[in-house]
Short mmCIF file of C-alpha atoms in Angstrom, two decimals:
data_model
loop_
_atom_site.label_atom_id
_atom_site.label_comp_id
_atom_site.label_asym_id
_atom_site.label_seq_id
_atom_site.Cartn_x
_atom_site.Cartn_y
_atom_site.Cartn_z
CA MET W 1 19.70 -146.51 -12.58
CA LYS W 2 16.24 -147.51 -11.38
CA PRO W 3 13.00 -146.71 -13.28
CA GLU W 4 11.86 -144.18 -10.71
CA GLN W 5 15.16 -142.31 -10.98
CA ILE W 6 14.85 -142.13 -14.76
CA HIS W 7 11.26 -140.95 -14.47
CA LYS W 8 12.35 -138.24 -12.04
CA ILE W 9 14.97 -136.96 -14.50
CA VAL W 10 12.47 -136.90 -17.38
CA SER W 11 9.93 -135.04 -15.23
CA ALA W 12 12.54 -132.51 -14.11
CA GLN W 13 13.60 -131.90 -17.71
CA ARG W 14 10.01 -131.44 -18.82
CA SER W 15 9.44 -128.85 -16.11
CA TYR W 16 12.69 -127.10 -16.97
CA PHE W 17 11.82 -126.98 -20.66
CA SER W 18 8.30 -125.76 -19.92
CA SER W 19 9.75 -122.88 -17.92
CA GLY W 20 11.26 -121.50 -21.13
CA ALA W 21 14.79 -121.62 -19.74
CA THR W 22 16.26 -123.14 -22.92
CA LEU W 23 14.50 -120.83 -25.39
CA PRO W 24 16.80 -117.77 -25.45
CA VAL W 25 19.45 -118.15 -28.12
CA GLY W 26 22.03 -116.65 -25.77
CA ILE W 27 21.44 -119.45 -23.27
CA ARG W 28 21.96 -122.06 -25.99
CA LEU W 29 25.17 -120.43 -27.15
CA ASP W 30 26.49 -120.22 -23.60
CA ALA W 31 25.77 -123.94 -23.19
CA LEU W 32 27.64 -124.77 -26.38
CA ARG W 33 30.61 -122.64 -25.31
CA ARG W 34 30.79 -124.41 -21.95
CA LEU W 35 30.68 -127.75 -23.70
CA LYS W 36 33.43 -126.79 -26.14
CA ALA W 37 35.70 -125.55 -23.36
CA ALA W 38 35.15 -128.74 -21.36
CA ILE W 39 35.98 -130.96 -24.35
CA VAL W 40 39.21 -129.05 -24.95
CA ARG W 41 40.13 -129.44 -21.26
CA HIS W 42 39.41 -133.16 -21.31
CA GLU W 43 40.92 -133.96 -24.72
CA ALA W 44 43.61 -136.23 -23.26
CA ASP W 45 41.02 -138.05 -21.10
CA ILE W 46 38.78 -138.62 -24.13
CA ALA W 47 41.65 -139.98 -26.20
CA ARG W 48 42.72 -142.27 -23.35
CA ALA W 49 39.19 -143.63 -22.98
CA LEU W 50 38.85 -144.30 -26.71
CA TYR W 51 42.13 -146.19 -26.63
CA GLN W 52 40.94 -148.27 -23.68
CA ASP W 53 37.60 -149.09 -25.30
CA LEU W 54 38.60 -149.52 -28.94
CA GLY W 55 42.38 -149.32 -29.19
CA LYS W 56 42.18 -146.06 -31.13
CA SER W 57 45.35 -144.05 -31.45
CA SER W 58 45.33 -140.46 -30.26
CA GLU W 59 45.63 -139.34 -33.89
CA GLU W 60 42.61 -141.35 -34.99
CA SER W 61 40.65 -140.26 -31.93
CA TYR W 62 41.15 -136.61 -32.81
CA LEU W 63 40.65 -137.07 -36.56
CA CYS W 64 37.46 -139.10 -36.34
CA GLU W 65 35.87 -138.12 -33.03
CA ILE W 66 37.18 -135.19 -30.98
CA GLY W 67 38.03 -132.94 -33.92
CA MET W 68 34.71 -133.58 -35.64
CA VAL W 69 32.80 -132.76 -32.46
CA LEU W 70 34.71 -129.50 -32.08
CA ASP W 71 33.99 -128.71 -35.73
CA GLU W 72 30.25 -129.23 -35.17
CA LEU W 73 30.41 -127.02 -32.09
CA THR W 74 32.20 -124.25 -33.96
CA PHE W 75 29.68 -124.44 -36.79
CA MET W 76 26.65 -124.31 -34.51
CA LEU W 77 28.08 -121.45 -32.45
CA ARG W 78 28.41 -119.51 -35.68
CA HIS W 79 25.00 -120.33 -37.16
CA THR W 80 22.50 -121.03 -34.36
CA GLY W 81 21.40 -117.40 -34.16
CA THR W 82 20.53 -117.41 -37.86
CA TYR W 83 18.74 -120.75 -37.73
CA ALA W 84 16.63 -119.64 -34.77
CA LYS W 85 15.39 -116.45 -36.45
CA GLU W 86 11.99 -116.09 -38.02
CA HIS W 87 12.11 -116.55 -41.79
CA ARG W 88 9.64 -114.50 -43.78
CA VAL W 89 7.90 -116.18 -46.71
CA ARG W 90 5.63 -114.93 -49.47
CA THR W 91 2.00 -114.31 -48.58
CA PRO W 92 -0.61 -115.32 -51.19
CA LEU W 93 -2.80 -112.53 -52.53
CA ALA W 94 -5.87 -114.25 -51.09
CA GLN W 95 -4.50 -113.63 -47.58
CA PHE W 96 -3.86 -109.92 -48.05
CA ALA W 97 -3.05 -108.07 -45.79
CA ALA W 98 -0.78 -110.30 -43.74
CA ARG W 99 2.80 -111.29 -42.98
CA SER W 100 3.72 -114.97 -43.31
CA TYR W 101 6.74 -116.51 -41.65
CA THR W 102 8.19 -119.71 -40.24
CA LYS W 103 9.66 -120.01 -36.78
CA ALA W 104 11.84 -122.82 -35.46
CA SER W 105 10.57 -124.22 -32.18
CA PRO W 106 12.43 -126.77 -30.02
CA LEU W 107 10.74 -130.13 -29.66
CA GLY W 108 11.17 -130.45 -25.89
CA VAL W 109 12.74 -133.35 -24.03
CA VAL W 110 14.78 -135.57 -26.34
CA LEU W 111 16.50 -138.92 -25.84
CA ILE W 112 19.83 -139.60 -27.55
CA MET W 113 20.90 -143.26 -27.62
CA SER W 114 24.43 -143.69 -28.96
CA PRO W 115 26.55 -146.69 -30.04
CA TRP W 116 29.97 -147.99 -29.04
CA ASN W 117 31.90 -147.73 -32.31
CA TYR W 118 32.32 -143.94 -32.27
CA PRO W 119 31.12 -143.42 -28.73
CA PHE W 120 32.22 -139.82 -28.29
CA LEU W 121 31.35 -138.48 -31.75
CA LEU W 122 27.96 -140.17 -32.04
CA THR W 123 26.92 -139.03 -28.58
CA LEU W 124 28.09 -135.44 -28.72
CA ASP W 125 27.23 -134.54 -32.33
CA PRO W 126 23.45 -135.05 -31.98
CA LEU W 127 23.57 -133.51 -28.50
CA ILE W 128 25.14 -130.34 -29.93
CA ASP W 129 22.33 -130.07 -32.49
CA ALA W 130 19.68 -130.71 -29.83
CA ILE W 131 21.08 -128.00 -27.52
CA ALA W 132 21.41 -125.52 -30.40
CA ALA W 133 17.75 -126.10 -31.25
CA GLY W 134 16.73 -125.33 -27.65
CA ASN W 135 15.89 -128.75 -26.22
CA THR W 136 16.75 -130.55 -23.03
CA ALA W 137 18.35 -133.95 -23.51
CA ILE W 138 18.91 -137.29 -21.85
CA VAL W 139 21.97 -139.07 -23.20
CA LYS W 140 22.29 -142.85 -23.09
CA PRO W 141 25.80 -143.95 -24.18
CA SER W 142 26.60 -147.57 -24.93
CA ALA W 143 27.49 -150.00 -22.15
CA TYR W 144 30.06 -151.57 -24.51
CA SER W 145 32.33 -148.51 -24.32
CA PRO W 146 32.40 -147.88 -20.55
CA CYS W 147 35.55 -145.76 -20.41
CA THR W 148 34.25 -143.26 -22.96
CA SER W 149 30.83 -143.27 -21.32
CA ALA W 150 32.48 -142.34 -18.01
CA VAL W 151 34.32 -139.40 -19.59
CA ILE W 152 31.12 -138.24 -21.29
CA GLN W 153 29.35 -138.32 -17.94
CA THR W 154 32.17 -136.33 -16.33
CA ILE W 155 32.09 -133.67 -19.04
CA LEU W 156 28.33 -133.28 -19.26
CA SER W 157 27.73 -133.29 -15.52
CA ALA W 158 30.28 -130.50 -15.16
CA CYS W 159 28.66 -128.43 -17.92
CA PHE W 160 24.95 -128.92 -17.28
CA ALA W 161 22.45 -129.37 -14.51
CA PRO W 162 20.62 -132.71 -14.92
CA GLN W 163 17.34 -130.93 -15.68
CA TYR W 164 19.06 -129.57 -18.81
CA VAL W 165 21.33 -132.44 -19.94
CA ALA W 166 21.57 -135.75 -18.10
CA VAL W 167 23.51 -138.95 -18.69
CA VAL W 168 21.98 -142.36 -17.99
CA THR W 169 24.48 -145.23 -18.04
CA GLY W 170 23.82 -148.93 -17.98
CA GLY W 171 22.74 -151.66 -20.37
CA ARG W 172 19.60 -153.11 -21.86
CA GLU W 173 17.60 -152.74 -18.65
CA GLN W 174 18.18 -148.98 -18.61
CA ASN W 175 17.32 -148.82 -22.32
CA ARG W 176 13.97 -150.46 -21.59
CA HIS W 177 13.25 -148.08 -18.72
CA LEU W 178 14.06 -145.08 -20.89
CA LEU W 179 11.77 -146.29 -23.68
CA ASP W 180 8.96 -146.59 -21.14
CA GLU W 181 9.08 -142.80 -20.81
CA VAL W 182 7.45 -140.26 -23.10
CA PHE W 183 9.89 -138.12 -25.06
CA ASP W 184 9.36 -135.49 -27.70
CA HIS W 185 11.98 -137.06 -29.98
CA ILE W 186 14.25 -140.10 -29.89
CA PHE W 187 17.58 -140.08 -31.73
CA PHE W 188 19.07 -143.56 -32.04
CA THR W 189 22.30 -144.71 -33.65
CA GLY W 190 22.98 -148.43 -33.79
CA SER W 191 22.01 -151.71 -35.41
CA GLN W 192 18.92 -152.33 -37.48
CA ALA W 193 17.68 -154.94 -35.02
CA VAL W 194 17.76 -152.56 -32.06
CA GLY W 195 16.47 -149.73 -34.25
CA ARG W 196 13.33 -151.73 -34.98
CA GLU W 197 12.73 -152.19 -31.26
CA VAL W 198 13.29 -148.48 -30.56
CA LEU W 199 10.83 -147.54 -33.29
CA ARG W 200 8.28 -150.05 -32.04
CA ARG W 201 8.46 -148.70 -28.50
CA ALA W 202 8.40 -145.10 -29.69
CA ALA W 203 5.24 -145.81 -31.69
CA GLU W 204 3.41 -146.61 -28.44
CA HIS W 205 3.72 -142.92 -27.54
CA LEU W 206 3.65 -141.56 -31.12
CA THR W 207 7.17 -140.28 -30.52
CA PRO W 208 9.03 -139.24 -33.69
CA CYS W 209 12.43 -140.86 -34.24
CA THR W 210 15.65 -140.33 -36.07
CA LEU W 211 17.30 -143.67 -36.75
CA GLU W 212 20.90 -143.84 -37.91
CA LEU W 213 21.43 -147.51 -38.73
CA GLY W 214 23.71 -149.23 -41.22
CA GLY W 215 23.73 -151.93 -43.85
CA LYS W 216 25.98 -153.37 -46.51
CA SER W 217 27.49 -150.30 -48.15
CA PRO W 218 28.99 -151.18 -51.54
CA VAL W 219 32.07 -149.87 -53.30
CA ILE W 220 31.73 -149.98 -57.07
CA VAL W 221 34.99 -149.92 -59.01
CA ASP W 222 34.60 -149.69 -62.78
CA ARG W 223 37.21 -150.25 -65.46
CA THR W 224 37.99 -146.52 -65.77
CA ALA W 225 38.92 -146.10 -62.10
CA ASN W 226 42.30 -144.91 -60.90
CA ILE W 227 43.16 -148.23 -59.26
CA ALA W 228 46.05 -147.04 -57.09
CA ARG W 229 44.09 -144.09 -55.72
CA ALA W 230 40.97 -146.21 -55.27
CA ALA W 231 42.89 -148.82 -53.27
CA ARG W 232 44.40 -146.21 -50.97
CA ARG W 233 41.07 -144.61 -50.18
CA ILE W 234 39.19 -147.89 -49.84
CA VAL W 235 41.77 -149.22 -47.37
CA PHE W 236 41.48 -146.02 -45.34
CA GLY W 237 37.69 -146.17 -45.18
CA LYS W 238 37.37 -149.90 -44.69
CA PHE W 239 39.93 -150.49 -41.96
CA LEU W 240 39.42 -147.24 -40.04
CA ASN W 241 38.41 -148.27 -36.51
CA CYS W 242 38.96 -151.89 -37.64
CA GLY W 243 35.96 -151.69 -39.93
CA GLN W 244 33.64 -150.80 -37.06
CA THR W 245 32.14 -147.83 -38.88
CA CYS W 246 28.51 -147.62 -39.98
CA VAL W 247 29.51 -146.13 -43.35
CA ALA W 248 32.56 -148.34 -43.88
CA PRO W 249 32.80 -149.96 -47.31
CA ASP W 250 31.20 -153.33 -46.64
CA TYR W 251 32.20 -155.00 -49.90
CA ILE W 252 33.71 -154.21 -53.29
CA TYR W 253 31.80 -154.83 -56.50
CA CYS W 254 34.32 -154.37 -59.29
CA ASP W 255 34.61 -154.88 -63.01
CA ALA W 256 36.09 -158.36 -63.50
CA ARG W 257 38.76 -156.89 -65.80
CA VAL W 258 40.32 -154.82 -63.00
CA ARG W 259 39.94 -157.23 -60.08
CA ASP W 260 43.46 -158.66 -60.03
CA ALA W 261 45.07 -155.23 -60.31
CA LEU W 262 42.78 -153.92 -57.57
CA VAL W 263 43.58 -156.82 -55.21
CA LYS W 264 47.31 -156.25 -55.64
CA ALA W 265 46.89 -152.52 -55.04
CA LEU W 266 44.79 -153.16 -51.90
CA MET W 267 47.50 -155.45 -50.51
CA ARG W 268 50.15 -152.83 -51.13
CA GLU W 269 48.05 -150.18 -49.43
CA ILE W 270 47.36 -152.29 -46.35
CA ARG W 271 51.10 -152.81 -45.92
CA ARG W 272 51.75 -149.14 -46.59
CA GLN W 273 49.20 -147.88 -44.08
CA PHE W 274 49.48 -150.52 -41.34
CA GLY W 275 52.84 -152.22 -41.90
CA ALA W 276 53.78 -155.74 -42.93
CA ASP W 277 51.87 -157.11 -39.93
CA ALA W 278 49.05 -154.83 -38.76
CA LEU W 279 48.77 -156.77 -35.50
CA CYS W 280 52.22 -155.45 -34.57
CA ASN W 281 51.09 -151.88 -35.19
CA PRO W 282 50.09 -150.22 -31.90
CA LYS W 283 47.97 -147.69 -33.79
CA TYR W 284 45.77 -150.38 -35.32
CA GLY W 285 42.74 -150.85 -33.09
CA LYS W 286 40.73 -153.78 -31.80
CA ILE W 287 37.28 -155.32 -31.94
CA ILE W 288 35.05 -154.01 -29.17
CA ASN W 289 34.44 -157.32 -27.31
CA GLN W 290 34.56 -161.10 -27.45
CA LYS W 291 31.05 -161.44 -28.86
CA HIS W 292 31.83 -159.34 -31.92
CA PHE W 293 35.30 -160.84 -32.30
CA ASP W 294 33.77 -164.33 -32.51
CA ARG W 295 31.06 -163.21 -34.94
CA ILE W 296 33.52 -161.52 -37.31
CA SER W 297 36.00 -164.41 -37.13
CA ARG W 298 33.34 -166.84 -38.31
CA LEU W 299 32.80 -164.81 -41.49
CA ILE W 300 36.32 -165.52 -42.80
CA ASP W 301 36.24 -168.32 -45.37
CA ARG W 302 39.79 -169.70 -45.49
CA ASN W 303 39.18 -171.05 -49.00
CA LYS W 304 38.62 -167.51 -50.26
CA LEU W 305 41.25 -165.76 -48.18
CA VAL W 306 43.94 -163.94 -50.18
CA TYR W 307 45.29 -161.60 -47.54
CA GLY W 308 45.29 -161.25 -43.75
CA GLY W 309 43.04 -163.42 -41.64
CA LYS W 310 45.35 -163.31 -38.60
CA PHE W 311 44.06 -163.13 -35.04
CA GLN W 312 45.09 -162.03 -31.57
CA PRO W 313 42.14 -163.49 -29.62
CA GLU W 314 43.24 -162.22 -26.22
CA GLN W 315 43.36 -158.64 -27.50
CA HIS W 316 40.29 -159.03 -29.77
CA ARG W 317 42.33 -158.07 -32.82
CA ILE W 318 41.83 -159.22 -36.41
CA SER W 319 44.20 -158.15 -39.17
CA PRO W 320 42.94 -156.45 -42.36
CA THR W 321 41.53 -159.27 -44.44
CA ILE W 322 40.65 -159.63 -48.14
CA LEU W 323 38.42 -162.34 -49.59
CA THR W 324 37.97 -163.00 -53.31
CA ASP W 325 35.66 -165.17 -55.44
CA VAL W 326 32.90 -164.21 -53.03
CA THR W 327 29.24 -164.75 -53.98
CA TRP W 328 26.01 -163.45 -52.53
CA ASP W 329 25.42 -166.87 -50.96
CA ASP W 330 28.50 -166.66 -48.74
CA PRO W 331 27.97 -165.98 -45.00
CA VAL W 332 30.02 -162.77 -45.24
CA MET W 333 27.37 -161.35 -47.60
CA GLN W 334 24.40 -162.22 -45.39
CA GLU W 335 24.94 -159.50 -42.78
CA GLU W 336 26.69 -156.21 -42.24
CA ILE W 337 30.31 -157.15 -41.54
CA PHE W 338 31.24 -154.32 -39.19
CA GLY W 339 34.81 -155.54 -39.01
CA PRO W 340 38.11 -155.66 -40.97
CA ILE W 341 37.00 -158.11 -43.67
CA LEU W 342 36.79 -156.91 -47.27
CA PRO W 343 34.96 -159.27 -49.67
CA ILE W 344 35.42 -158.66 -53.39
CA LEU W 345 32.74 -159.56 -55.92
CA THR W 346 33.01 -159.00 -59.66
CA TYR W 347 30.63 -158.12 -62.46
CA ASP W 348 30.76 -158.36 -66.25
CA SER W 349 27.91 -155.91 -66.81
CA LEU W 350 27.59 -152.78 -64.70
CA ASP W 351 23.84 -152.62 -65.29
CA GLU W 352 23.46 -156.15 -63.95
CA ALA W 353 25.52 -155.20 -60.89
CA LEU W 354 23.29 -152.19 -60.26
CA THR W 355 20.22 -154.38 -60.53
CA VAL W 356 21.66 -156.68 -57.87
CA ILE W 357 22.58 -153.76 -55.58
CA ASN W 358 19.12 -152.23 -55.94
CA SER W 359 17.48 -155.57 -55.15
CA HIS W 360 18.98 -155.48 -51.65
CA PRO W 361 18.00 -153.14 -48.79
CA HIS W 362 19.12 -149.56 -49.36
CA PRO W 363 22.61 -149.06 -47.90
CA LEU W 364 23.66 -146.21 -45.64
CA ALA W 365 26.48 -145.34 -48.05
CA LEU W 366 27.58 -146.04 -51.59
CA TYR W 367 31.03 -145.38 -53.01
CA LEU W 368 31.90 -145.23 -56.68
CA PHE W 369 35.37 -145.16 -58.21
CA SER W 370 35.15 -144.10 -61.82
CA GLU W 371 36.47 -141.49 -64.25
CA ASP W 372 33.40 -141.78 -66.50
CA LYS W 373 30.98 -138.88 -65.94
CA LYS W 374 28.11 -140.71 -67.61
CA THR W 375 28.55 -143.68 -65.27
CA ILE W 376 28.78 -141.42 -62.24
CA ARG W 377 25.57 -139.62 -63.19
CA HIS W 378 23.77 -142.88 -63.95
CA ILE W 379 24.67 -144.56 -60.64
CA THR W 380 23.96 -141.54 -58.44
CA GLU W 381 20.55 -141.15 -60.11
CA THR W 382 19.42 -144.79 -60.14
CA CYS W 383 20.75 -146.20 -56.86
CA SER W 384 19.08 -145.41 -53.55
CA PHE W 385 21.45 -144.87 -50.61
CA GLY W 386 21.88 -142.54 -47.66
CA GLY W 387 24.94 -140.69 -48.94
CA GLY W 388 28.34 -141.41 -50.35
CA CYS W 389 31.40 -140.35 -52.30
CA ILE W 390 32.71 -140.35 -55.82
CA ASN W 391 36.34 -141.53 -55.86
CA ASP W 392 36.63 -141.57 -52.06
CA THR W 393 35.08 -143.13 -48.95
CA ILE W 394 33.74 -141.99 -45.59
CA ILE W 395 34.38 -138.25 -45.93
CA HIS W 396 30.83 -137.24 -46.87
CA LEU W 397 29.81 -137.40 -43.21
CA ALA W 398 32.68 -135.20 -42.04
CA THR W 399 31.01 -131.88 -42.82
CA PRO W 400 28.36 -129.79 -41.07
CA HIS W 401 27.34 -128.32 -44.44
CA MET W 402 25.42 -131.45 -45.50
CA GLY W 403 22.99 -133.64 -43.67
CA PHE W 404 23.94 -137.22 -42.90
CA GLY W 405 21.42 -140.03 -42.66
CA GLY W 406 20.07 -143.23 -44.13
CA VAL W 407 17.15 -144.26 -46.30
CA GLY W 408 14.87 -147.26 -46.00
CA ALA W 409 16.44 -150.00 -43.90
CA SER W 410 19.57 -147.91 -43.31
CA GLY W 411 17.72 -145.27 -41.34
CA MET W 412 15.36 -142.32 -41.32
CA GLY W 413 16.05 -138.67 -40.75
CA ALA W 414 19.39 -136.89 -40.81
CA TYR W 415 21.59 -134.52 -38.83
CA HIS W 416 24.78 -132.38 -38.87
CA GLY W 417 24.76 -128.61 -39.08
CA LYS W 418 21.54 -126.97 -40.25
CA THR W 419 19.97 -130.36 -40.92
CA GLY W 420 20.63 -131.35 -37.30
CA PHE W 421 19.10 -128.10 -36.02
CA GLU W 422 15.98 -128.80 -38.09
CA THR W 423 15.85 -132.43 -36.89
CA PHE W 424 15.48 -131.26 -33.29
CA SER W 425 13.08 -128.43 -34.17
CA HIS W 426 9.55 -128.01 -35.39
CA ARG W 427 9.20 -125.21 -37.90
CA LYS W 428 5.92 -123.46 -37.19
CA SER W 429 4.11 -121.82 -40.10
CA ILE W 430 2.46 -118.59 -38.96
CA VAL W 431 0.29 -115.98 -40.68
CA ASP W 432 0.13 -112.60 -38.94
CA LYS W 433 -3.11 -111.10 -40.31
CA LYS W 434 -3.62 -107.35 -40.13
CA THR W 435 -6.83 -105.88 -38.75
CA TRP W 436 -7.01 -102.66 -40.75
CA LEU W 437 -8.51 -104.52 -43.74
CA ASP W 438 -10.95 -107.41 -43.89
CA LEU W 439 -12.03 -108.76 -47.27
CA PRO W 440 -15.66 -109.96 -47.01
CA MET W 441 -15.64 -112.54 -49.78
CA ARG W 442 -14.72 -115.52 -47.55
CA TYR W 443 -17.63 -115.02 -45.18
CA GLN W 444 -21.16 -116.35 -45.56
CA PRO W 445 -23.57 -115.62 -47.01
CA TYR W 446 -21.62 -116.11 -50.24
CA ARG W 447 -22.54 -113.67 -53.00
CA LYS W 448 -22.30 -114.24 -56.73
CA SER W 449 -20.82 -110.76 -57.10
CA TYR W 450 -17.73 -111.95 -55.23
CA SER W 451 -17.19 -115.17 -57.21
CA HIS W 452 -15.02 -113.55 -59.88
CA LEU W 453 -12.76 -112.10 -57.19
CA VAL W 454 -12.40 -115.50 -55.50
CA ARG W 455 -11.40 -117.05 -58.82
CA LEU W 456 -8.94 -114.24 -59.44
CA PHE W 457 -7.24 -114.75 -56.08
CA LEU W 458 -7.15 -118.57 -56.16
CA HIS W 459 -6.62 -119.36 -59.85
#
């Protein structure tokens, strides 16, 4: 799409928003209902596209993408009316007589830039929140997942006029053209490198951003952990979508005393969940493209390999892989892995391990496997991370009842449910002052006789 075409869409959306067409809550709910019905109709098409792009099975596609989008839609259909209402707050005595309240106001024209790893979920979830909040939206799906992008375009173009919701496809050139435009909010999900560029370009227009990035999310396993249960849940979270998940466990940091037992349990779980050879399992996915396949392959140190490490280069597939005796100097610890490689580091002192974790950029997620309540409280209080789980992985993002987002280098802002509605809204603070009474003490000339009343009101 050419720059002038993108500019025309942005201008049309700004005019449409300015007309007030998206403000009525009933209009928003109708839009969400249309979207939900279209997704249900196209469920098979969505699943087929996810398989073509990422090798996802229909079960995984529903569990991790389609079903979660429908859950967000159901939640927002139930709660948007409440979130959009005025909320009365207490009025200070000094402002008597008045009514004070807050009112959610949509931001306007928003840009949603989504990634390739969960291309349907991470496009539709923020869009649902933006529509519920009363905005218009331009959606830019990833060029790396073309089949899913095509289905998204089919669904959204059938549900919405382009002045309400529009899809812009293409690659980096289209991204640049979009960032030349002025938006009221930019929602970006992707890598830290691209996130920095989005934020830099947004700053030129003072456009606020929500950035959902990533990082090296640790799994801490202490000596009190249920090793068998920990292994099962770590394997699920790590190798879901072949490790191409922003909140996937990036590495394990475990007590040295439980490492050998944990490694054996992880091996058993990989075989249990994916079979003796995962590359023969048609429900085990693939790496998105050759570039990422090559990058991930280079991170496997054969001298530290204890499980997996098999390839199908033509299909961009890498088997679940475990590395041990890993140090922070190894290449696999220098970047977010974003693939099916699980390095295991050990510690002798938990406090020393926490010091090391806290010395690195704040991760998007942190997972702790422990049965010690004191340890759980200590780690959740002293470590900075976007969100996480105790004795599980991944599932903290699969709820509309809590916001999901990063901190520091792993992102800024959050969404899902009410938090998503607030992300795409501005909450106005309003005082409705009555005219039947007007206290004179705030007006000049100031009188000493009023000073005790001012102190009474403001003390």
